[in-house]
Amino acid sequence: MAPRKYVHMLLIISELCIIGCCIFMIILYKSDEPWKHKIWIGSKILTLKKLIEVNNYNSYPILGFHPNGTKIESKYNYEELLKHSGKECEINYKQCGIMDTLGNIMCIPDEEECPINEIIVDSETNTNLYSSNYNITSLENLTEGFVLYYRNTATDKEIITKMTLNNETPRYINSENFIFDEKIYQDYLDYLESLNSDYDGGDWDSGGYDGGGGWDDGGGWDGGDSGGGGWRKLEEEEEYEYKNKYFTEYIKEKMAEEINIDKSYKNISHDLFVGCFIGFNDSYSMNEFKNKNEDLYESYFVIFPNYTAYCFCYINIIIYFLLIP
């Protein structure tokens, strides 16, 4: 009788543990804490997916500048360059510089012109110091009296793919490229409605999520109206801040984390940052990332929660069948 008593005690304890975990999960689920994280993770996946897509297919090295300061871009995007680039160049290709954050070198056909691989910001009065080896151009919003000196012969330096004038360090996810996860946010509104909340989700954005601005072909966010579409979603009417200001604050905190600093950029002077491509080891790795990234969103929000639930069930079943005499 004693072993049977211990078996039943173990079964009761296991059931109580599972019930306790369920109660804890329900209590946690009823707070805004997990929703903040879910909305951030969903938005992060969507934003980074678009960021890498732009990096691989819609960004081009800078060949030079027009007299008015606008960029002249190469015809090769990262996907095309990575096919012929790595640690050394193949026959009939020449090295132009370091192409990406992994140190792959950029190789292009011998007859092609290399893109810019060095930019210096200096006073316009120092033109005589650079005239023999560098081109010169002015840039709108650059500190008065300063100009850009650039060249394409420094093949041991990083290829310039992007430039930004910013008084803050560039970040992978920022208020300009942020894509708000409307699906998870709608789940949150549905959840509030299921609790018979007085909060009217439809009043948040009566026109629906319109996305505001959009990614342009040059790899940036065109912004649309003030703040961009996704970011506007978080800061719309002040009267609704009491429900969503926590989401806004949480996302801003996550954006401010050191891990979000865009390592593909470097500061060259004042507020001017220049950057290269975000790197992949090779074309195979880039395609693998693309294929797996298609399922990343569903994997995180569907497979993982179900897996946790199944574990609870399996543990209970194992205890039940193994311990009963």
Short mmCIF file of N, CA and C in Angstrom, two decimals, residues 126-135 149:
data_model
loop_
_atom_site.label_atom_id
_atom_site.label_comp_id
_atom_site.label_asym_id
_atom_site.label_seq_id
_atom_site.Cartn_x
_atom_site.Cartn_y
_atom_site.Cartn_z
N ASN A 126 41.47 73.40 -47.42
CA ASN A 126 42.58 72.44 -47.54
C ASN A 126 42.54 71.68 -48.85
N THR A 127 41.87 72.22 -49.84
CA THR A 127 41.74 71.53 -51.12
C THR A 127 43.09 71.15 -51.71
N ASN A 128 44.08 71.99 -51.53
CA ASN A 128 45.40 71.73 -52.12
C ASN A 128 46.05 70.46 -51.56
N LEU A 129 45.61 70.02 -50.37
CA LEU A 129 46.18 68.82 -49.77
C LEU A 129 45.65 67.54 -50.42
N TYR A 130 44.52 67.64 -51.09
CA TYR A 130 43.86 66.45 -51.62
C TYR A 130 43.70 66.46 -53.15
N SER A 131 44.01 67.56 -53.76
CA SER A 131 43.67 67.75 -55.18
C SER A 131 44.24 66.69 -56.11
N SER A 132 45.41 66.15 -55.80
CA SER A 132 46.05 65.23 -56.73
C SER A 132 45.46 63.82 -56.68
N ASN A 133 44.91 63.41 -55.55
CA ASN A 133 44.44 62.03 -55.41
C ASN A 133 42.95 61.90 -55.11
N TYR A 134 42.31 63.00 -54.76
CA TYR A 134 40.92 62.93 -54.31
C TYR A 134 40.02 63.80 -55.18
N ASN A 135 38.76 63.37 -55.27
CA ASN A 135 37.72 64.23 -55.82
C ASN A 135 37.09 65.01 -54.67
N TYR A 149 36.10 64.88 -49.38
CA TYR A 149 37.18 64.47 -50.28
C TYR A 149 37.09 62.94 -50.37
#
